Coordinates of C-alpha atoms and ligand atoms in Angstrom, one line a residue:
X1 CA 13.2 48.3 -34.7
X2 CA 9.6 48.7 -34.0
X3 CA 9.1 45.0 -33.8
X4 CA 11.9 44.6 -31.3
X5 CA 10.5 47.4 -29.3
X6 CA 7.0 46.0 -29.1
X7 CA 8.4 42.6 -28.3
X8 CA 10.2 44.1 -25.4
X9 CA 7.0 45.7 -24.3
X10 CA 5.1 42.5 -24.5
X11 CA 7.6 40.7 -22.4
X12 CA 7.6 43.6 -20.0
X13 CA 3.8 43.4 -19.7
X14 CA 3.8 39.7 -19.2
X15 CA 6.5 39.9 -16.5
X16 CA 4.6 42.7 -14.8
X17 CA 1.4 40.7 -14.8
X18 CA 3.1 37.6 -13.4
X19 CA 4.7 39.7 -10.7
X20 CA 1.3 41.2 -9.8
X21 CA -0.3 37.8 -9.7
X22 CA 2.5 36.6 -7.4
X23 CA 2.1 39.5 -5.1
X24 CA -1.7 39.1 -4.9
X25 CA -1.3 35.4 -4.3
X26 CA 1.2 36.0 -1.5
X27 CA -1.0 38.5 0.2
X28 CA -3.9 36.1 -0.1
X29 CA -1.9 33.3 1.5
X30 CA -0.7 35.5 4.3
X31 CA -4.2 36.5 5.0
X32 CA -5.3 32.9 5.0
X33 CA -2.5 32.0 7.4
X34 CA -3.6 34.7 9.8
X35 CA -7.2 33.6 9.6
X36 CA -6.2 30.0 10.4
X37 CA -4.1 31.0 13.3
X38 CA -7.0 33.0 14.6
X39 CA -9.3 30.1 14.2
X40 CA -6.9 27.9 16.1
X41 CA -6.7 30.3 18.9
X42 CA -10.5 30.7 19.0
X43 CA -11.0 26.9 19.2
X44 CA -13.2 25.6 22.0
X45 CA -11.0 22.5 22.3
X46 CA -8.2 22.9 24.8
X47 CA -6.7 19.5 23.8
X48 CA -4.2 18.8 21.1
X49 CA -6.2 18.1 18.0
X50 CA -4.9 15.4 15.6
X51 CA -6.5 15.4 12.2
X52 CA -6.4 12.5 9.8
X53 CA -6.8 13.6 6.1
X54 CA -8.5 10.6 4.6
X55 CA -11.3 11.5 2.2
X56 CA -12.3 7.9 1.6
X57 CA -12.4 6.7 5.2
X58 CA -15.4 4.5 4.6
X59 CA -14.0 2.3 1.8
X60 CA -12.8 -0.7 3.8
X61 CA -9.6 -1.2 1.9
X62 CA -6.0 -1.7 3.0
X63 CA -5.5 2.1 3.4
X64 CA -8.4 2.3 5.8
X65 CA -7.0 -0.5 7.9
X66 CA -4.0 1.6 8.5
X67 CA -6.2 4.6 9.3
X68 CA -8.2 2.8 12.0
X69 CA -5.1 1.1 13.4
X70 CA -3.5 4.6 13.7
X71 CA -6.6 6.1 15.3
X72 CA -6.9 3.4 17.9
X73 CA -3.1 3.5 18.6
X74 CA -3.3 7.2 19.4
X75 CA -6.4 6.8 21.5
X76 CA -4.9 3.9 23.4
X77 CA -1.9 5.9 24.4
X78 CA -2.7 9.6 24.5
X79 CA -6.1 9.5 26.1
X80 CA -4.6 8.0 29.2
X81 CA -2.8 9.6 32.1
X82 CA 0.5 10.5 30.7
X83 CA -0.5 13.4 28.5
X84 CA -3.4 15.8 28.5
X85 CA -6.2 14.7 26.3
X86 CA -5.9 14.4 22.6
X87 CA -8.9 15.0 20.3
X88 CA -9.0 13.2 17.0
X89 CA -10.8 14.4 13.9
X90 CA -11.0 12.8 10.5
X91 CA -11.6 14.7 7.4
X92 CA -13.8 12.6 5.2
X93 CA -15.7 13.0 1.9
X94 CA -18.2 10.2 2.6
X95 CA -21.2 12.5 2.8
X96 CA -23.6 9.6 2.7
X97 CA -22.3 7.9 5.8
X98 CA -23.1 8.7 9.4
X99 CA -20.2 8.8 12.0
X100 CA -21.8 5.7 13.6
X101 CA -22.0 3.9 10.3
X102 CA -18.4 4.6 9.6
X103 CA -17.2 3.4 13.0
X104 CA -19.4 0.3 12.8
X105 CA -17.9 -0.6 9.5
X106 CA -14.4 -0.1 10.9
X107 CA -15.3 -2.5 13.6
X108 CA -17.0 -5.0 11.4
X109 CA -14.4 -5.1 8.6
X110 CA -11.2 -4.6 10.5
X111 CA -12.2 -5.4 14.1
X112 CA -11.0 -2.0 15.4
X113 CA -13.2 -0.8 18.2
X114 CA -13.0 2.9 18.4
X115 CA -14.3 3.7 21.8
X116 CA -13.6 7.3 22.5
X117 CA -15.0 10.1 20.6
X118 CA -13.8 10.8 17.1
X119 CA -15.1 13.8 15.3
X120 CA -15.8 13.6 11.5
X121 CA -15.4 16.7 9.4
X122 CA -17.3 16.3 6.2
X123 CA -15.7 17.7 3.0
X124 CA -17.9 18.4 0.0
X125 CA -15.3 18.8 -2.6
X126 CA -14.1 15.2 -2.9
X127 CA -15.1 15.1 -6.6
X128 CA -12.0 17.2 -7.2
X129 CA -9.7 14.4 -6.4
X130 CA -11.4 11.7 -8.5
X131 CA -9.4 10.6 -11.5
X132 CA -12.6 10.6 -13.7
X133 CA -12.7 14.4 -13.5
X134 CA -9.4 14.6 -15.4
X135 CA -9.3 12.7 -18.7
X136 CA -5.9 14.4 -19.4
X137 CA -3.2 15.4 -17.0
X138 CA -4.8 13.2 -14.4
X139 CA -1.9 13.4 -12.0
X140 CA -1.7 17.2 -12.0
X141 CA -5.5 17.6 -11.9
X142 CA -5.9 15.3 -8.9
X143 CA -3.0 16.9 -7.1
X144 CA -4.5 20.4 -7.5
X145 CA -7.8 19.0 -6.6
X146 CA -6.4 17.7 -3.4
X147 CA -5.2 21.2 -2.6
X148 CA -8.7 22.5 -3.0
X149 CA -10.0 19.8 -0.7
X150 CA -7.3 20.6 1.9
X151 CA -8.3 24.3 1.8
X152 CA -11.9 23.3 2.5
X153 CA -10.6 21.2 5.4
X154 CA -8.7 24.0 6.9
X155 CA -11.6 26.4 6.4
X156 CA -13.8 24.1 8.5
X157 CA -11.4 23.2 11.2
X158 CA -7.7 24.0 11.9
X159 CA -5.9 21.1 13.7
X160 CA -2.5 21.1 15.5
X161 CA -1.2 17.9 13.9
X162 CA -2.2 16.6 10.5
X163 CA -1.6 13.1 9.4
X164 CA -2.2 12.2 5.8
X165 CA -2.9 8.6 5.3
X166 CA -3.9 8.6 1.6
X167 CA -0.8 10.1 0.0
X168 CA -2.0 13.6 -1.1
X169 CA 1.5 15.1 -1.0
X170 CA 0.5 18.4 -2.5
X171 CA -1.4 19.3 0.6
X172 CA 1.7 19.1 2.9
X173 CA 3.0 22.7 2.2
X174 CA -0.5 24.1 2.7
X175 CA -1.1 22.3 6.0
X176 CA 2.4 23.1 7.2
X177 CA 3.1 26.7 6.1
X178 CA -0.4 28.2 5.8
X179 CA -2.3 26.0 8.3
X180 CA 0.5 26.0 10.8
X181 CA 0.2 22.3 11.5
X182 CA 2.8 19.7 12.1
X183 CA 2.6 17.3 9.2
X184 CA 3.1 13.6 9.0
X185 CA 2.3 11.1 6.2
X186 CA 1.8 7.4 5.9
X187 CA 2.4 6.7 2.2
X188 CA 1.3 3.4 0.6
X189 CA 2.2 4.2 -2.9
X190 CA 4.1 7.0 -4.7
X191 CA 1.9 9.2 -6.9
X192 CA 4.5 9.0 -9.6
X193 CA 7.3 6.5 -9.7
X194 CA 10.5 6.1 -11.7
X195 CA 8.9 3.0 -13.2
X196 CA 6.2 5.2 -14.8
X197 CA 8.8 7.5 -16.2
X198 CA 10.7 4.6 -17.6
X199 CA 7.6 3.4 -19.4
X200 CA 7.3 6.7 -21.2
X201 CA 11.0 6.9 -21.8
X202 CA 11.2 3.5 -23.4
X203 CA 7.9 4.2 -25.2
X204 CA 6.2 1.1 -24.1
X205 CA 2.5 0.9 -24.2
X206 CA 1.0 0.4 -20.8
X207 CA -2.0 1.1 -18.8
X208 CA -1.3 4.8 -18.4
X209 CA 0.7 5.2 -21.6
X210 CA -1.5 5.0 -24.6
X211 CA -0.5 3.7 -27.9
X212 CA -0.8 7.1 -29.5
X213 CA 1.7 8.6 -27.2
X214 CA 4.1 5.6 -27.2
X215 CA 4.3 5.7 -31.0
X216 CA 4.9 9.4 -31.4
X217 CA 8.4 10.6 -30.3
X218 CA 7.3 14.2 -29.8
X219 CA 4.3 13.3 -27.6
X220 CA 6.6 10.9 -25.7
X221 CA 9.1 13.7 -25.1
X222 CA 6.5 16.1 -24.0
X223 CA 5.0 13.5 -21.6
X224 CA 8.4 12.7 -20.2
X225 CA 9.0 16.4 -19.6
X226 CA 5.6 16.6 -17.9
X227 CA 6.4 13.6 -15.7
X228 CA 9.9 14.9 -14.9
X229 CA 8.5 18.3 -13.9
X230 CA 5.7 16.7 -11.9
X231 CA 8.3 14.4 -10.2
X232 CA 10.3 17.5 -9.2
X233 CA 7.3 19.2 -7.7
X234 CA 6.1 16.0 -6.0
X235 CA 9.6 15.6 -4.5
X236 CA 9.4 19.1 -3.1
X237 CA 5.9 19.0 -1.7
X238 CA 6.4 15.5 -0.3
X239 CA 9.5 16.3 1.6
X240 CA 7.6 19.1 3.4
X241 CA 6.2 16.4 5.6
X242 CA 8.2 16.4 8.9
X243 CA 7.6 12.7 9.5
X244 CA 7.4 10.3 6.7
X245 CA 6.1 6.7 7.1
X246 CA 6.0 4.2 4.2
X247 CA 4.4 0.8 4.1
X248 CA 7.1 -1.4 2.5
X249 CA 10.7 -1.6 1.2
X250 CA 9.3 -1.1 -2.3
X251 CA 7.5 2.1 -1.4
X252 CA 10.5 3.3 0.6
X253 CA 12.8 2.9 -2.3
X254 CA 10.6 4.9 -4.6
X255 CA 9.8 7.6 -2.1
X256 CA 13.5 8.0 -1.3
X257 CA 14.3 8.3 -5.0
X258 CA 11.9 11.2 -5.4
X259 CA 11.5 12.9 -2.0
X260 CA 15.2 12.4 -1.1
X261 CA 15.0 12.6 2.7
X262 CA 15.8 9.1 3.8
X263 CA 16.7 10.2 7.3
X264 CA 13.1 11.2 8.0
X265 CA 11.6 8.2 6.3
X266 CA 10.5 5.3 8.4
X267 CA 9.3 1.9 7.2
X268 CA 6.4 0.7 9.2
X269 CA 4.6 -2.3 7.9
X270 CA 0.8 -2.0 7.9
X271 CA -1.0 -4.4 10.3
X272 CA -2.0 -7.7 8.6
X273 CA -4.8 -9.6 10.2
X274 CA -3.1 -13.0 10.7
X275 CA -4.0 -13.7 14.3
X276 CA -6.7 -16.3 13.5
X277 CA -4.1 -18.0 11.2
X278 CA -1.3 -18.0 13.8
X279 CA -3.7 -19.6 16.3
X280 CA -4.7 -22.4 14.0
X281 CA -3.5 -25.7 15.5
X282 CA -0.8 -27.3 13.5
X283 CA -1.5 -30.8 12.2
X284 CA 1.0 -33.5 13.0
X285 CA 3.7 -33.7 10.5
X286 CA 3.2 -37.5 10.1
X287 CA -0.4 -37.1 9.3
X288 CA 0.5 -34.5 6.7
X289 CA 3.0 -36.9 5.2
X290 CA 0.4 -39.3 3.9
X291 CA -0.3 -36.6 1.5
X292 CA 2.1 -33.9 0.4
X293 CA 0.0 -30.9 -0.4
X294 CA 1.5 -27.9 -2.0
X295 CA -0.8 -24.9 -1.8
X296 CA -1.0 -21.7 -3.9
X297 CA -3.5 -19.0 -3.0
X298 CA -3.6 -16.5 -5.9
X299 CA -6.1 -15.0 -8.3
X300 CA -5.9 -16.3 -11.8
X301 CA -4.2 -13.1 -13.0
X302 CA -1.4 -13.2 -15.5
X303 CA 1.2 -11.6 -13.2
X304 CA 0.7 -14.4 -10.6
X305 CA 2.5 -16.7 -13.0
X306 CA 0.7 -20.0 -12.6
X307 CA 2.6 -21.6 -15.5
X308 CA 5.8 -21.4 -13.5
X309 CA 4.1 -23.5 -10.7
X310 CA 3.1 -26.1 -13.2
X311 CA 6.6 -26.2 -14.7
X312 CA 8.0 -26.5 -11.2
X313 CA 5.7 -29.5 -10.6
X314 CA 6.8 -31.0 -13.9
X315 CA 10.5 -30.7 -12.8
X316 CA 9.7 -32.0 -9.4
X317 CA 8.3 -35.2 -10.9
X318 CA 11.6 -36.0 -12.5
X319 CA 13.6 -35.7 -9.3
X320 CA 11.4 -37.4 -6.6
X321 CA 10.7 -41.0 -6.2
X322 CA 7.6 -42.4 -7.8
X323 CA 5.9 -43.2 -4.5
X324 CA 6.4 -39.7 -3.3
X325 CA 5.1 -38.3 -6.5
X326 CA 2.0 -40.4 -6.2
X327 CA 1.0 -38.6 -3.0
X328 CA 2.1 -35.1 -4.0
X329 CA -0.7 -32.6 -4.9
X330 CA -0.6 -29.0 -6.1
X331 CA -3.7 -27.2 -4.9
X332 CA -4.4 -24.0 -6.8
X333 CA -6.9 -21.9 -4.9
X334 CA -8.0 -18.7 -6.5
X335 CA -10.8 -16.6 -7.9
X336 CA -11.5 -15.1 -11.3
X337 CA -12.3 -11.5 -11.7
X338 CA -13.6 -11.6 -15.2
X339 CA -13.9 -13.7 -18.4
X340 CA -10.2 -13.3 -19.3
X341 CA -9.3 -14.9 -15.9
X342 CA -11.6 -17.8 -16.6
X343 CA -10.0 -18.4 -19.9
X344 CA -6.7 -18.2 -18.2
X345 CA -7.7 -20.8 -15.7
X346 CA -8.9 -23.2 -18.5
X347 CA -5.5 -22.7 -20.2
X348 CA -3.8 -23.7 -17.0
X349 CA -5.9 -26.8 -16.8
X350 CA -4.9 -27.6 -20.4
X351 CA -1.3 -26.9 -19.6
X352 CA -1.4 -29.3 -16.7
X353 CA -2.8 -32.0 -19.0
X354 CA -0.1 -31.2 -21.5
X355 CA 2.5 -31.8 -18.8
X356 CA 0.6 -35.0 -17.7
X357 CA 0.1 -33.5 -14.3
X358 CA -3.7 -33.5 -14.2
X359 CA -3.7 -36.3 -11.6
X360 CA -1.6 -34.2 -9.3
X361 CA -3.0 -30.8 -9.7
X362 CA -6.3 -29.6 -8.3
X363 CA -8.0 -26.3 -9.2
X364 CA -10.3 -24.8 -6.6
X365 CA -12.3 -21.8 -7.5
X366 CA -13.9 -19.4 -5.0
X367 CA -13.7 -21.6 -2.0
X368 CA -15.4 -20.5 1.2
X369 CA -13.2 -19.3 4.0
X370 CA -13.7 -22.4 6.2
X371 CA -12.4 -24.6 3.4
X372 CA -9.5 -22.3 2.8
X373 CA -8.6 -22.7 6.5
X374 CA -8.7 -26.4 6.2
X375 CA -6.5 -26.4 3.1
X376 CA -4.1 -24.2 5.0
X377 CA -4.0 -26.8 7.8
X378 CA -3.5 -29.8 5.5
X379 CA -0.8 -28.3 3.3
X380 CA 2.9 -28.6 3.8
X381 CA 4.3 -26.2 1.3
X382 CA 3.1 -22.8 0.2
X383 CA 4.0 -21.7 -3.3
X384 CA 4.3 -18.2 -4.6
X385 CA 5.6 -17.3 -8.1
X386 CA 4.8 -13.7 -8.9
X387 CA 7.7 -11.6 -10.0
X388 CA 8.3 -8.3 -8.2
X389 CA 5.2 -8.3 -6.1
X390 CA 5.2 -5.1 -4.0
X391 CA 4.4 -7.0 -0.8
X392 CA 2.8 -10.4 -0.8
X393 CA 0.1 -10.7 1.8
X394 CA -0.6 -14.3 0.7
X395 CA 3.0 -15.3 1.6
X396 CA 2.5 -13.8 5.1
X397 CA -0.8 -15.7 5.4
X398 CA 0.8 -19.0 4.4
X399 CA 3.6 -18.5 6.9
X400 CA 1.2 -17.6 9.6
X401 CA -0.8 -20.8 9.0
X402 CA 2.4 -22.8 9.4
X403 CA 3.3 -23.6 5.8
X404 CA 6.8 -23.7 4.5
X405 CA 6.9 -21.1 1.8
X406 CA 8.8 -21.1 -1.4
X407 CA 8.4 -17.6 -2.8
X408 CA 9.8 -15.8 -5.8
X409 CA 13.2 -14.2 -5.1
X410 CA 12.1 -10.6 -6.0
X411 CA 10.1 -7.7 -4.7
X412 CA 8.4 -7.8 -1.3
X413 CA 8.9 -11.5 -0.5
X414 CA 12.6 -11.1 -0.8
X415 CA 12.9 -7.6 0.7
X416 CA 10.4 -7.7 3.5
X417 CA 9.2 -11.2 4.3
X418 CA 11.4 -14.2 3.6
X419 CA 14.7 -14.7 5.6
X420 CA 17.0 -17.4 4.3
X421 CA 19.9 -16.9 6.7
X422 CA 20.7 -20.1 8.6
X423 CA 19.4 -19.8 12.2
X424 CA 16.6 -17.4 11.3
X425 CA 15.4 -19.1 8.1
X426 CA 11.7 -18.8 7.7
X427 CA 11.2 -19.9 4.1
X428 CA 12.8 -20.3 0.7
X429 CA 13.3 -18.2 -2.4
X430 CA 13.6 -19.3 -6.0
X431 CA 13.3 -18.0 -9.5
X432 CA 13.5 -20.8 -12.1
X433 CA 11.3 -23.9 -12.3
X434 CA 14.3 -26.2 -11.6
X435 CA 15.2 -24.2 -8.5
X436 CA 11.6 -24.4 -7.2
X437 CA 11.6 -28.1 -7.8
X438 CA 14.9 -28.7 -6.1
X439 CA 13.8 -26.7 -3.1
X440 CA 10.4 -28.5 -2.9
X441 CA 12.1 -31.9 -3.1
X442 CA 14.5 -30.8 -0.3
X443 CA 11.6 -29.8 1.9
X444 CA 9.8 -33.1 1.2
X445 CA 12.9 -35.0 2.1
X446 CA 13.7 -33.0 5.2
X447 CA 13.4 -34.5 8.7
X448 CA 10.3 -33.4 10.4
X449 CA 12.3 -31.6 13.1
X450 CA 13.9 -29.5 10.4
X451 CA 10.5 -28.7 8.9
X452 CA 9.1 -27.9 12.3
X453 CA 11.9 -25.5 13.1
X454 CA 11.3 -23.5 9.9
X455 CA 7.6 -23.4 10.5
X456 CA 8.0 -22.2 14.1
X457 CA 10.4 -19.4 13.0
X458 CA 8.0 -18.5 10.1
X459 CA 5.0 -18.3 12.4
X460 CA 6.9 -16.1 14.9
X461 CA 8.3 -13.9 12.2
X462 CA 4.9 -12.8 10.9
X463 CA 4.6 -11.0 14.2
X464 CA 6.4 -8.1 12.5
X465 CA 3.1 -7.5 10.7
X466 CA 0.9 -7.5 13.7
X467 CA -1.3 -4.8 15.2
X468 CA 0.9 -4.6 18.3
X469 CA 4.1 -3.9 16.3
X470 CA 2.4 -1.4 14.1
X471 CA 1.0 0.4 17.1
X472 CA 4.4 0.5 18.9
X473 CA 6.3 1.7 15.8
X474 CA 3.7 4.2 14.7
X475 CA 3.5 5.8 18.2
X476 CA 7.3 5.9 18.5
X477 CA 7.6 7.6 15.2
X478 CA 5.0 10.4 15.8
X479 CA 6.0 10.9 19.4
X480 CA 8.1 14.0 18.7
X481 CA 5.0 16.0 17.7
X482 CA 3.4 15.3 21.0
X483 CA 6.5 15.8 23.0
X484 CA 7.0 19.3 21.6
X485 CA 3.4 20.1 22.1
X486 CA 3.7 19.5 25.8
X487 CA 6.8 21.6 26.3
Ligands
NAG1 C1 -14.2 33.3 17.5 O1 -15.3 32.9 18.3 C2 -16.4 33.8 18.3 C3 -17.4 33.3 19.3 O2 -17.4 31.9 19.3 C4 -17.0 34.1 17.0 O3 -18.0 35.1 17.0 C5 -15.8 34.6 16.0 O4 -16.3 34.7 14.7 C6 -14.7 33.6 16.0 N1 -13.6 34.1 15.3 C7 -13.0 33.5 14.3 C8 -11.9 34.1 13.6 O5 -13.4 32.3 14.0
NAG2 C1 1.6 -0.9 0.4 O1 0.6 -0.3 -0.4 C2 0.5 -0.7 -1.7 C3 -0.6 0.1 -2.4 O2 -1.8 0.0 -1.7 C4 0.1 -2.2 -1.7 O3 0.1 -2.7 -3.1 C5 1.2 -2.9 -0.9 O4 0.8 -4.3 -0.8 C6 1.3 -2.3 0.4 N1 2.3 -3.0 1.2 C7 2.1 -3.6 2.3 C8 3.3 -4.1 3.1 O5 0.9 -3.8 2.7
NAG3 C1 -3.0 4.9 -14.0 O1 -4.3 4.3 -14.0 C2 -4.8 3.9 -12.8 C3 -6.1 3.1 -12.9 O2 -6.9 3.6 -13.9 C4 -5.0 5.1 -11.9 O3 -5.5 4.8 -10.7 C5 -3.7 5.9 -11.8 O4 -4.0 7.1 -11.1 C6 -3.2 6.2 -13.2 N1 -1.9 6.9 -13.1 C7 -1.7 8.0 -13.8 C8 -0.3 8.5 -13.7 O5 -2.4 8.5 -14.6

């Protein structure tokens, strides 16, 4: 009797405390919201302020290319006559870099010249989003850390439109409901994916799923629960963004599975820098035919699947005539990140000897860019064998340089890049070594008009990944924010 009574009391007290905490939290948030709207009203800028939330804006990676492309797109359009001025700010955590340094780097690395004024708001709390801060519960830790960082951002400056280009989904409700901003996102990669959950579910050891957890059913169940719960929250916060942009079919599929708002999700390919490749002069096909060069540009990493290329060559030998085989070369261009990669490359060389291909296979390590360009020009076929690559920038580069690509029929190459429909064919897809060999033999035996037709289509089709198309699509997608602002 007594025990039941005190248990009831305990539950009562806990509930009461939770209730109090909730009330206090709501009051705090309401006060913050009021404060932010005051700050916005008090602002000295009369223009529309667009903020990019990109704490690592000085890194020079693929995500930063999208950031600078987006900034220059907005400046090109909105600083001209049609709309009143737009002011751009970037929230960054690169405390050690001056605004000029950052802009110079954007110009040097990506060739985006940012001419009008961009204001940088420096955030001091970037350490809270670094994975090294959280040895356990990394996902949750980083996500809460990003909230903290976003609070710091809003406390410093309240924008009208906030565009997240790094995928910190937990900040969207904060920016939208408390900061009163319109929120858009460009997502490169889902924070949690159904693949990760599957690893835990199947109890496979992987990079993020340690042996200890994979072995223990209870730990695995607990981790799965954690991931599921995290996935639910991630889905809710992510779908608070009013405009969602994703960088590829792969990302789109995963984001749709978790955020569940496909109607507001737009696929916009990031700009790839292929202009210098599409303007390479094509060598004459006859000249190329003296030597049939098959080119692969891929690091010597296991997932790139170099053995499949060698097997395909082995198969090719048995189906082409001897004289053609004599002049066929497979050129493997790549780099090694570490000792394991070097060992792997040696293994490949041994494998090519084993298949008696060593006369017809060349390995080229760390070639300078000028040599890469000349290889691009001399080659006829581009070879890609990685399974389920998310995108496949090397495939795009080969096509831009005028090669006929045979890519693996999976992932990005199949979904985003290669088209095999008659009339718009821009390359080939294959999975097995025999299939690769048959297709390569077909290409070698084709008339040069046929080859040229495919090449021309391929070169034109990489336009989808150009700066111009990115700019057009990006502006069209975020247009509603600006339109409403003017009304
Ligand atoms: C508004 O601006 C005035 C003068 O610039 C300043 O004194 C005041 O603290 C500002 N209020 C808020 C809420 O930022
Ligand atoms: C999208 O982003 C991911 C993660 O950075 C990257 O692996 C993938 O290649 C990107 N896709 C495109 C089309 O660039
Ligand atoms: C998995 O590991 C990578 C690299 O260490 C890290 O970037 C990523 O955030 C990790 N993911 C999770 C869910 O811990």
